[in-house]
mmCIF file of C-alpha atoms in Angstrom:
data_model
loop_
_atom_site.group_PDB
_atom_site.id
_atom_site.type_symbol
_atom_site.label_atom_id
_atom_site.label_comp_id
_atom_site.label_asym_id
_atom_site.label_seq_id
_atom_site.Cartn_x
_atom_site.Cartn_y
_atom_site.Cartn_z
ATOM 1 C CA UNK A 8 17.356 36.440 215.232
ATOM 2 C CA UNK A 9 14.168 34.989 214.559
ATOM 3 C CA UNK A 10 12.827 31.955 216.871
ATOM 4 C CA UNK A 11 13.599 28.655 215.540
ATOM 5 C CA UNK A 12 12.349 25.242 216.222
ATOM 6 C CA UNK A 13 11.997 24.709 220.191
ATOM 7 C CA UNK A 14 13.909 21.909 220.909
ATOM 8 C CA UNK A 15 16.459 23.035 217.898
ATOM 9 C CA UNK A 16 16.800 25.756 219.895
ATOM 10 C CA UNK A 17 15.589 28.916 221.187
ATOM 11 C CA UNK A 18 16.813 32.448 221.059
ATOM 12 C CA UNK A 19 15.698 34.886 223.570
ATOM 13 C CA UNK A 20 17.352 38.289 222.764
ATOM 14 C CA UNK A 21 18.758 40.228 225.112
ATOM 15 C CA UNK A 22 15.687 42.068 226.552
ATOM 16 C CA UNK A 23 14.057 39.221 227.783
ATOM 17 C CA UNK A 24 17.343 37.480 229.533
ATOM 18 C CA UNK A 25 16.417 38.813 233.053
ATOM 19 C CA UNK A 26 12.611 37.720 232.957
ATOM 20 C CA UNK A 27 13.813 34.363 232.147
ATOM 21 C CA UNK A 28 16.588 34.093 235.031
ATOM 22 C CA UNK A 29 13.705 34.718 237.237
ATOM 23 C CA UNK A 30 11.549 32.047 235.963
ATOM 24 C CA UNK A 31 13.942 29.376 235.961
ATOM 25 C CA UNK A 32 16.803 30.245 238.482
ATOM 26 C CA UNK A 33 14.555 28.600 241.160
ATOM 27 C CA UNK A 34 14.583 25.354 239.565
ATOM 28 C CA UNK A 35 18.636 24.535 239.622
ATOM 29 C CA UNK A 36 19.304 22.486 242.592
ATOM 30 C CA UNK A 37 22.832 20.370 240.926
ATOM 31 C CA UNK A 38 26.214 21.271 241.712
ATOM 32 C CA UNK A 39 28.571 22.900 239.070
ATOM 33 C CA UNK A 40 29.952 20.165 237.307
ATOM 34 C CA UNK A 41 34.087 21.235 236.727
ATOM 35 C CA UNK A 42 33.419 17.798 233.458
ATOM 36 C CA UNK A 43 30.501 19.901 231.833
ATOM 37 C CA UNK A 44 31.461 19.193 227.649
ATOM 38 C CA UNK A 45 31.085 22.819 226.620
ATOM 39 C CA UNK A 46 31.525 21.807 222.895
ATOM 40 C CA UNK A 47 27.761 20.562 223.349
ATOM 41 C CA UNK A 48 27.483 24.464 223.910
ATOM 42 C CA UNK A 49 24.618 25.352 220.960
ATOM 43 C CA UNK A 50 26.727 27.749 218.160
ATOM 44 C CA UNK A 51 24.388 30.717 218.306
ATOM 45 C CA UNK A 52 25.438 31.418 222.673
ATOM 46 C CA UNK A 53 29.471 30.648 221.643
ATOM 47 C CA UNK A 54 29.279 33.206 219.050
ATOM 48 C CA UNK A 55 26.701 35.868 221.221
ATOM 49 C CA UNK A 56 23.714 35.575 218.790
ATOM 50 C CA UNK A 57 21.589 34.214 221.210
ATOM 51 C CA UNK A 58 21.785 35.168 224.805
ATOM 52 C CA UNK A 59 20.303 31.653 226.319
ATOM 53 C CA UNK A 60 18.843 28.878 224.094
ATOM 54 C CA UNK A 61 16.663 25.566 224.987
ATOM 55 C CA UNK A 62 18.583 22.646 223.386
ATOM 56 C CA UNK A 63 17.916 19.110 223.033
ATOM 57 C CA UNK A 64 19.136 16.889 225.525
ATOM 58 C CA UNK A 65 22.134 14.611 223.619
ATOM 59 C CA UNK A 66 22.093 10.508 223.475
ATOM 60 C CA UNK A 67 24.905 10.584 225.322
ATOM 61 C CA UNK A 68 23.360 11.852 228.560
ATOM 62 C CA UNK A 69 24.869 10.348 231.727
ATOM 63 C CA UNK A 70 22.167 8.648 233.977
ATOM 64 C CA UNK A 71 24.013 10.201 237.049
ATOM 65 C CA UNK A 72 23.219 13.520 235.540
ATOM 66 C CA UNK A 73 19.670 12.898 235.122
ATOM 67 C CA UNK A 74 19.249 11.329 238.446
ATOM 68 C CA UNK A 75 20.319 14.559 240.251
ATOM 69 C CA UNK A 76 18.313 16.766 238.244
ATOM 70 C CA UNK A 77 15.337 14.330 239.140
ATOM 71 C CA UNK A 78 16.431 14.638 242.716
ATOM 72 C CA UNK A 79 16.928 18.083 242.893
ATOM 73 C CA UNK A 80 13.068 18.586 241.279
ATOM 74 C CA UNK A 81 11.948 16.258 243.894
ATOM 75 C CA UNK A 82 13.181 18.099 246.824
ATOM 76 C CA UNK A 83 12.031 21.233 245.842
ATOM 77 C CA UNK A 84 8.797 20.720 244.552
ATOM 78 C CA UNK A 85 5.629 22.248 246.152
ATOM 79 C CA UNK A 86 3.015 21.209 248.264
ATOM 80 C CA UNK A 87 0.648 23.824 248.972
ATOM 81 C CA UNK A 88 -1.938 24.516 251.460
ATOM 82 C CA UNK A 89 -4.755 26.955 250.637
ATOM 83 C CA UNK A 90 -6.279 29.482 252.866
ATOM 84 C CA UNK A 91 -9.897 29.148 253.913
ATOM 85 C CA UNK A 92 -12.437 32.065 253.394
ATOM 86 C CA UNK A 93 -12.271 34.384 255.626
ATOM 87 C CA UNK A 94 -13.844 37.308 256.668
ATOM 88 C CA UNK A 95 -11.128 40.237 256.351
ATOM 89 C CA UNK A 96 -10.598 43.914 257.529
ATOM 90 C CA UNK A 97 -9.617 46.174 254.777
ATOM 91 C CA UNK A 98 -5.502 46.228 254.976
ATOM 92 C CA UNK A 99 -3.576 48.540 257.543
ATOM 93 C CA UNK A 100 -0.149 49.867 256.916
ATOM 94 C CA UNK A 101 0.977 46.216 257.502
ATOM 95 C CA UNK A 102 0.676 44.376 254.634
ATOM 96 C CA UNK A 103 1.849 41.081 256.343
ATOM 97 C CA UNK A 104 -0.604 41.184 259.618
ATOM 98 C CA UNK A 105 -4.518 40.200 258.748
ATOM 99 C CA UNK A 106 -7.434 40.788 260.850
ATOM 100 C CA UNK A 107 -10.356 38.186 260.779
ATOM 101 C CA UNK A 108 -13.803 38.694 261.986
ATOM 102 C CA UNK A 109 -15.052 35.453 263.257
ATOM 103 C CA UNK A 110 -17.714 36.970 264.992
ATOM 104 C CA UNK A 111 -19.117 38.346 261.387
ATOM 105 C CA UNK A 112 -18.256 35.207 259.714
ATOM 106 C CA UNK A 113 -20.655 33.355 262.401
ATOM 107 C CA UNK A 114 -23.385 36.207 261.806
ATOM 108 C CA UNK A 115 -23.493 35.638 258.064
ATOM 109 C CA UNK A 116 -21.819 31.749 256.999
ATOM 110 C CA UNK A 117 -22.431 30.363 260.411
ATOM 111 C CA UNK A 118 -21.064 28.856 263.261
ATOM 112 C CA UNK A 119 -19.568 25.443 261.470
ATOM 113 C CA UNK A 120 -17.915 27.499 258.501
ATOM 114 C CA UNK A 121 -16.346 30.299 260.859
ATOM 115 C CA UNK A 122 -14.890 27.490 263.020
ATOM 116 C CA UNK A 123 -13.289 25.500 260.594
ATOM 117 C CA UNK A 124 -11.752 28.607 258.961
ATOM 118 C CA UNK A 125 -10.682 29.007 262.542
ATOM 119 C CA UNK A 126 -9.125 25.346 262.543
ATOM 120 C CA UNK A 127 -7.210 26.079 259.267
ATOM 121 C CA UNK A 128 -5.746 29.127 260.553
ATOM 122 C CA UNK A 129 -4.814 27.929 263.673
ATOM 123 C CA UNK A 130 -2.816 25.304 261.731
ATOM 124 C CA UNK A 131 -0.399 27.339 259.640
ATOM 125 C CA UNK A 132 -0.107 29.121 262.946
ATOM 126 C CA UNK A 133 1.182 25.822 264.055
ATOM 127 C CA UNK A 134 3.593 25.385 261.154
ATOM 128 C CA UNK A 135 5.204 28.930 262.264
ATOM 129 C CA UNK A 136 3.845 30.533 259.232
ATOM 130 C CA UNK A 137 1.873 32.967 261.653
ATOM 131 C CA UNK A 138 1.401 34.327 264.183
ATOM 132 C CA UNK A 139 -1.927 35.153 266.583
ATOM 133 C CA UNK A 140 -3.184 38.128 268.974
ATOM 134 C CA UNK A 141 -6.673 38.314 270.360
ATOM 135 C CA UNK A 142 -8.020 41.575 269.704
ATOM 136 C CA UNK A 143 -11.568 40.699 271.420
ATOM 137 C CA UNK A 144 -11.291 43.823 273.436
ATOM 138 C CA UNK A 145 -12.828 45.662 270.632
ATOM 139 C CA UNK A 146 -15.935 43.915 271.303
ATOM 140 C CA UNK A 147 -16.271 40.750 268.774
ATOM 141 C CA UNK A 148 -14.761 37.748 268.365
ATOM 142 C CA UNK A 149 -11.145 39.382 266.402
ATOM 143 C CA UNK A 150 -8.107 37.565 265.320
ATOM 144 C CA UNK A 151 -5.170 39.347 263.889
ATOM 145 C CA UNK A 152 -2.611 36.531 262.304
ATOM 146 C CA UNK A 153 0.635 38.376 261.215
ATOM 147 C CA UNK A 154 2.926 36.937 259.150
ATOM 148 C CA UNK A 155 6.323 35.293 260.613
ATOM 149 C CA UNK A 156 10.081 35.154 258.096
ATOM 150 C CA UNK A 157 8.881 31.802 257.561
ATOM 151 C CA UNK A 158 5.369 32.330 256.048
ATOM 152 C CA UNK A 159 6.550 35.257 253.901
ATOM 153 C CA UNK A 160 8.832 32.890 252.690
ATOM 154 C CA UNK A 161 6.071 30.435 252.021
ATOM 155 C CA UNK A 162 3.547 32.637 250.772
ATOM 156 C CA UNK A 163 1.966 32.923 247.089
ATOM 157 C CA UNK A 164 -0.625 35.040 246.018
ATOM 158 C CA UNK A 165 -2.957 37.492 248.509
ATOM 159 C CA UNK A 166 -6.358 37.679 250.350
ATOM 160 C CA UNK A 167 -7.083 40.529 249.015
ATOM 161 C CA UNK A 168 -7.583 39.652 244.989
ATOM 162 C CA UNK A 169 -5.847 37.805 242.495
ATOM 163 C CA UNK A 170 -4.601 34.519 242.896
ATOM 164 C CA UNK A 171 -6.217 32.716 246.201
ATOM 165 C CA UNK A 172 -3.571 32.764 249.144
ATOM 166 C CA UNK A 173 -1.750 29.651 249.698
ATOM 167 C CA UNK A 174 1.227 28.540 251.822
ATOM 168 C CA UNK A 175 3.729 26.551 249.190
ATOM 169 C CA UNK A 176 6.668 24.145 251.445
ATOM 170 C CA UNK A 177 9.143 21.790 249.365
ATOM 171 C CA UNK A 178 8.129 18.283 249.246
ATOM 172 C CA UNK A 179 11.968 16.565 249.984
ATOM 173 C CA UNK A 180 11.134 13.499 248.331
ATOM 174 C CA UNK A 181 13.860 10.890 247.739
ATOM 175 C CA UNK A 182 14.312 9.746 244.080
ATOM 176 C CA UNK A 183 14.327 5.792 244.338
ATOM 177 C CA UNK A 184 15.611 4.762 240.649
ATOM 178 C CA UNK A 185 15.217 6.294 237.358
ATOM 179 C CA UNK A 186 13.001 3.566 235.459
ATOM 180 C CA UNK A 187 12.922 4.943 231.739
ATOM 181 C CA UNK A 188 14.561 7.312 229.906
ATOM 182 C CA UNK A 189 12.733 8.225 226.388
ATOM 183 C CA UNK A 190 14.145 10.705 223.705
ATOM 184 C CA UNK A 191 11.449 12.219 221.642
ATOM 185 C CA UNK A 192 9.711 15.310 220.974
ATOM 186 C CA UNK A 193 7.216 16.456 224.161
ATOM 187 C CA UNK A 194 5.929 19.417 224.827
ATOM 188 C CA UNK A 195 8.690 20.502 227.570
ATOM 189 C CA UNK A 196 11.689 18.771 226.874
ATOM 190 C CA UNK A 197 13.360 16.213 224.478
ATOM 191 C CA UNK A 198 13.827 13.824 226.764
ATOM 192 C CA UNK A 199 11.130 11.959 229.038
ATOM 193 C CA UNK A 200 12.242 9.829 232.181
ATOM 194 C CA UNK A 201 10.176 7.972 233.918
ATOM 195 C CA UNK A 202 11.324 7.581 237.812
ATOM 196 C CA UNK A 203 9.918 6.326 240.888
ATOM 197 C CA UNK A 204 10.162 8.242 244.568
ATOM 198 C CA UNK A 205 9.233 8.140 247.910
ATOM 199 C CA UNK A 206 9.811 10.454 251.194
ATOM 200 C CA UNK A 207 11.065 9.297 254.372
ATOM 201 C CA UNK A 208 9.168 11.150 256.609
ATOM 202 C CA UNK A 209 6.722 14.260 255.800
ATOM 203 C CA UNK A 210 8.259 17.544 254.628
ATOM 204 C CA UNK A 211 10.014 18.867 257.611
ATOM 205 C CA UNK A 212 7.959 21.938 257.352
ATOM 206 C CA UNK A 213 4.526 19.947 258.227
ATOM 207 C CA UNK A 214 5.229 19.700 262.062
ATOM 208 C CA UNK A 215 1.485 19.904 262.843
ATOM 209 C CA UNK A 216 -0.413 16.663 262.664
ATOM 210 C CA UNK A 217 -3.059 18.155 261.335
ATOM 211 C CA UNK A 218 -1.290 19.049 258.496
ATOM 212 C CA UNK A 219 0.090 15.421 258.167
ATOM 213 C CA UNK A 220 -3.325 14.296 258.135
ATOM 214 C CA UNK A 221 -3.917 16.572 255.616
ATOM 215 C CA UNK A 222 -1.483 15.744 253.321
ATOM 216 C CA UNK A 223 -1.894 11.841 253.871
ATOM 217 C CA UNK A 224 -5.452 12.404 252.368
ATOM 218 C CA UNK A 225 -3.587 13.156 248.559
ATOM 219 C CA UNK A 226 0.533 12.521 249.149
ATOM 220 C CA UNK A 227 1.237 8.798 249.895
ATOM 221 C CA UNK A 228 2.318 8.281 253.630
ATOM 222 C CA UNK A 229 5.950 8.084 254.224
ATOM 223 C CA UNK A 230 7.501 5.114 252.772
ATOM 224 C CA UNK A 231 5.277 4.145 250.119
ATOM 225 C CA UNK A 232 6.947 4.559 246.455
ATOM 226 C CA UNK A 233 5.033 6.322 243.423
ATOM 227 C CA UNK A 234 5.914 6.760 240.047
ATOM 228 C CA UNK A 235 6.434 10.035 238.458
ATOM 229 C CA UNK A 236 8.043 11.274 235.001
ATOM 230 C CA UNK A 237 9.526 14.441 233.659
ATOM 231 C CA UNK A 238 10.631 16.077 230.507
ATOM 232 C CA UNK A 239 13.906 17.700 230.132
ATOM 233 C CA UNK A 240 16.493 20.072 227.914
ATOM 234 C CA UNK A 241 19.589 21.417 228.342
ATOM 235 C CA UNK A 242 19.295 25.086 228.809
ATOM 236 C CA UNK A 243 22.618 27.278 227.504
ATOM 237 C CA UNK A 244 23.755 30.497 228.004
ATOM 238 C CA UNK A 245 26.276 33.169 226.940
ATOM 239 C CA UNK A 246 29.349 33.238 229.404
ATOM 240 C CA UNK A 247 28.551 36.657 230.945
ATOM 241 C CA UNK A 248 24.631 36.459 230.641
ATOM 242 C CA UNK A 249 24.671 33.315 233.256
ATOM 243 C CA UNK A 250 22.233 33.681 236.386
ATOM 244 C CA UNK A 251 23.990 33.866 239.568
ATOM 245 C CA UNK A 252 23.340 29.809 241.359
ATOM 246 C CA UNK A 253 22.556 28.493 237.964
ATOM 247 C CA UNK A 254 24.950 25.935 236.170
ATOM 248 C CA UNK A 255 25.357 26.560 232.511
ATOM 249 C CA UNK A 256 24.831 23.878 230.099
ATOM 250 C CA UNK A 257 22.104 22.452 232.892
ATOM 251 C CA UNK A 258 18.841 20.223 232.289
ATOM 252 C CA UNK A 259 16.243 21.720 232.741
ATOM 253 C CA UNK A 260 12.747 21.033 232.091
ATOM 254 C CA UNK A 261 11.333 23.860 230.282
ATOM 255 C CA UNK A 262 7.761 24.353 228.885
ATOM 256 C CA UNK A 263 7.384 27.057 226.382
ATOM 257 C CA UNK A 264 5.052 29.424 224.734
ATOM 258 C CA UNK A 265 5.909 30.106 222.204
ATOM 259 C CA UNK A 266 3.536 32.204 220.850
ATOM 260 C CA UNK A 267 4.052 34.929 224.277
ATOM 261 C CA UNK A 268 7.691 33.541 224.092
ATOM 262 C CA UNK A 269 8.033 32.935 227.470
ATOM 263 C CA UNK A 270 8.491 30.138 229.996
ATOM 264 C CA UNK A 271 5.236 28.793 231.634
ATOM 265 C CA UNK A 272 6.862 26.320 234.129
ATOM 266 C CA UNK A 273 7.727 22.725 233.997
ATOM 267 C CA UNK A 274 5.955 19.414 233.795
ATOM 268 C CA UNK A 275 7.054 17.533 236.828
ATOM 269 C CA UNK A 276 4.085 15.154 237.375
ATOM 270 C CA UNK A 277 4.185 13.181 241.130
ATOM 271 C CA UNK A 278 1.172 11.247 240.070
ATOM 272 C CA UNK A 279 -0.220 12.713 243.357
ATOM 273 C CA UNK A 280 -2.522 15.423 243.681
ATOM 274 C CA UNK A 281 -1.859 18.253 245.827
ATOM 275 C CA UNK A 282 -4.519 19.236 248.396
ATOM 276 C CA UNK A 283 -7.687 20.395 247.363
ATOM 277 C CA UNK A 284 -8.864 23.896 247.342
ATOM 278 C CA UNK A 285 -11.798 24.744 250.067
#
């Protein structure tokens, strides 16, 4: 079946069902709810044309439902903390331990560059993201930083090419009260709600202060309400095509290409900006 208006619906055939789990199986944070209406259900998953469709979100919509969705967005989303430049050995066999060459980075960016890479790395080592061993025996001034559960867990993208290394912690933020709720057509959802939040303390993660610091240079300081918004669908599939930890029938917000007909993310805007890249 051909694709159809976006927030009529959207069907994904079959091929493409497992990509899409992927994408979005991360975002669904709200109990199973035993009162879902499955008559809002769109046609095309009840009869098995479509194997998940994007649907607009109905009039009816209880504000306790859109609340937790909020919520659950809010506790989950990122904050991330790049990696500095660094001066790197080609990669052993272990892909999760990196050896620095501060002694290099001194020879050729200088003394006030290699320390504050130094600084930086010493700070996620804080966090419990990773680990440190000296390996100055071998005559320079050698760090190896390995990799602990925690910052695999936490980790996107590599040192060695393609996207620049970052450690990524959820934010926990509290919703305070949902302040607007707008139906309309936007680019990643049907339905626009305006909120405001807050966080009680920093993310539970951030246990160095120099990572508080950090973050109270661009996140407000615990406390302090901002405003935020997010658009949302409900997102539908067929009974035996349902990710596992994902509620059918959900909202979701979804933003779509269309044209590569696939799922690009969402549009959850803090009004705060994460911290900058150095």
């Amino acid at each position: 079946m051909a694709l159809v208006r976006f927030f009529q619906f959207v069907n994904v055939r079959r091929a493409r069902t497992a990509i899409l789990a992927l994408a979005l199986g991360a975002c669904s944070n709200i109990t199973p709810d035993a009162q879902r209406d499955l008559t809002l259900m769109p046609r095309e998953v009840r009869l098995g044309a479509a194997d998940m469709v994007i649907a607009r979100v109905e009039p009816t919509v209880a504000r306790e439902e859109v609340a937790a969705t909020v919520q659950g967005m809010l506790t989950a989303a990122p904050i991330c903390l790049s990696w500095p430049g660094v001066w790197l050995e080609a990669p052993t066999v272990r892909r999760t331990a990196y050896v620095v060459r501060y002694d290099l980075m001194r020879r050729d960016w200088g003394a006030e560059v290699a320390e504050a890479a130094r600084q930086r790395m010493e700070e996620f080592v804080a966090l419990g993201f990773m680990t440190r061993e000296d390996l100055s025996e071998r005559g320079g001034d050698i760090v190896q930083y390995s990799l602990t559960y925690q910052g695999r867990e936490h980790l996107q993208g590599s040192p060695y090419g393609g996207d620049r290394p970052t450690f990524c912690g959820p934010a926990e933020r509290r919703l305070v009260e949902i302040t607007a709720l707008e139906f309309g057509n936007y680019p990643c959802g049907s339905l626009r709600v305006s909120f405001t939040h807050t966080a009680d303390d920093w993310p539970s993660w951030a246990r160095a202060e120099r990572t508080r610091s950090r973050l109270a240079e661009s996140w407000p300081q615990p406390g302090v309400q901002s405003s935020g918004t997010v658009t949302l669908s409900r997102q539908w599939y067929r009974e035996n095509q349902v990710p596992a930890g994902v509620r059918n029938g959900a909202l979701k917000s979804v933003c779509y290409d269309a044209s590569r007909q696939r799922v690009i993310g969402d549009d959850l805007d803090l009004a705060a900006a994460l911290p900058a890249a150095e």
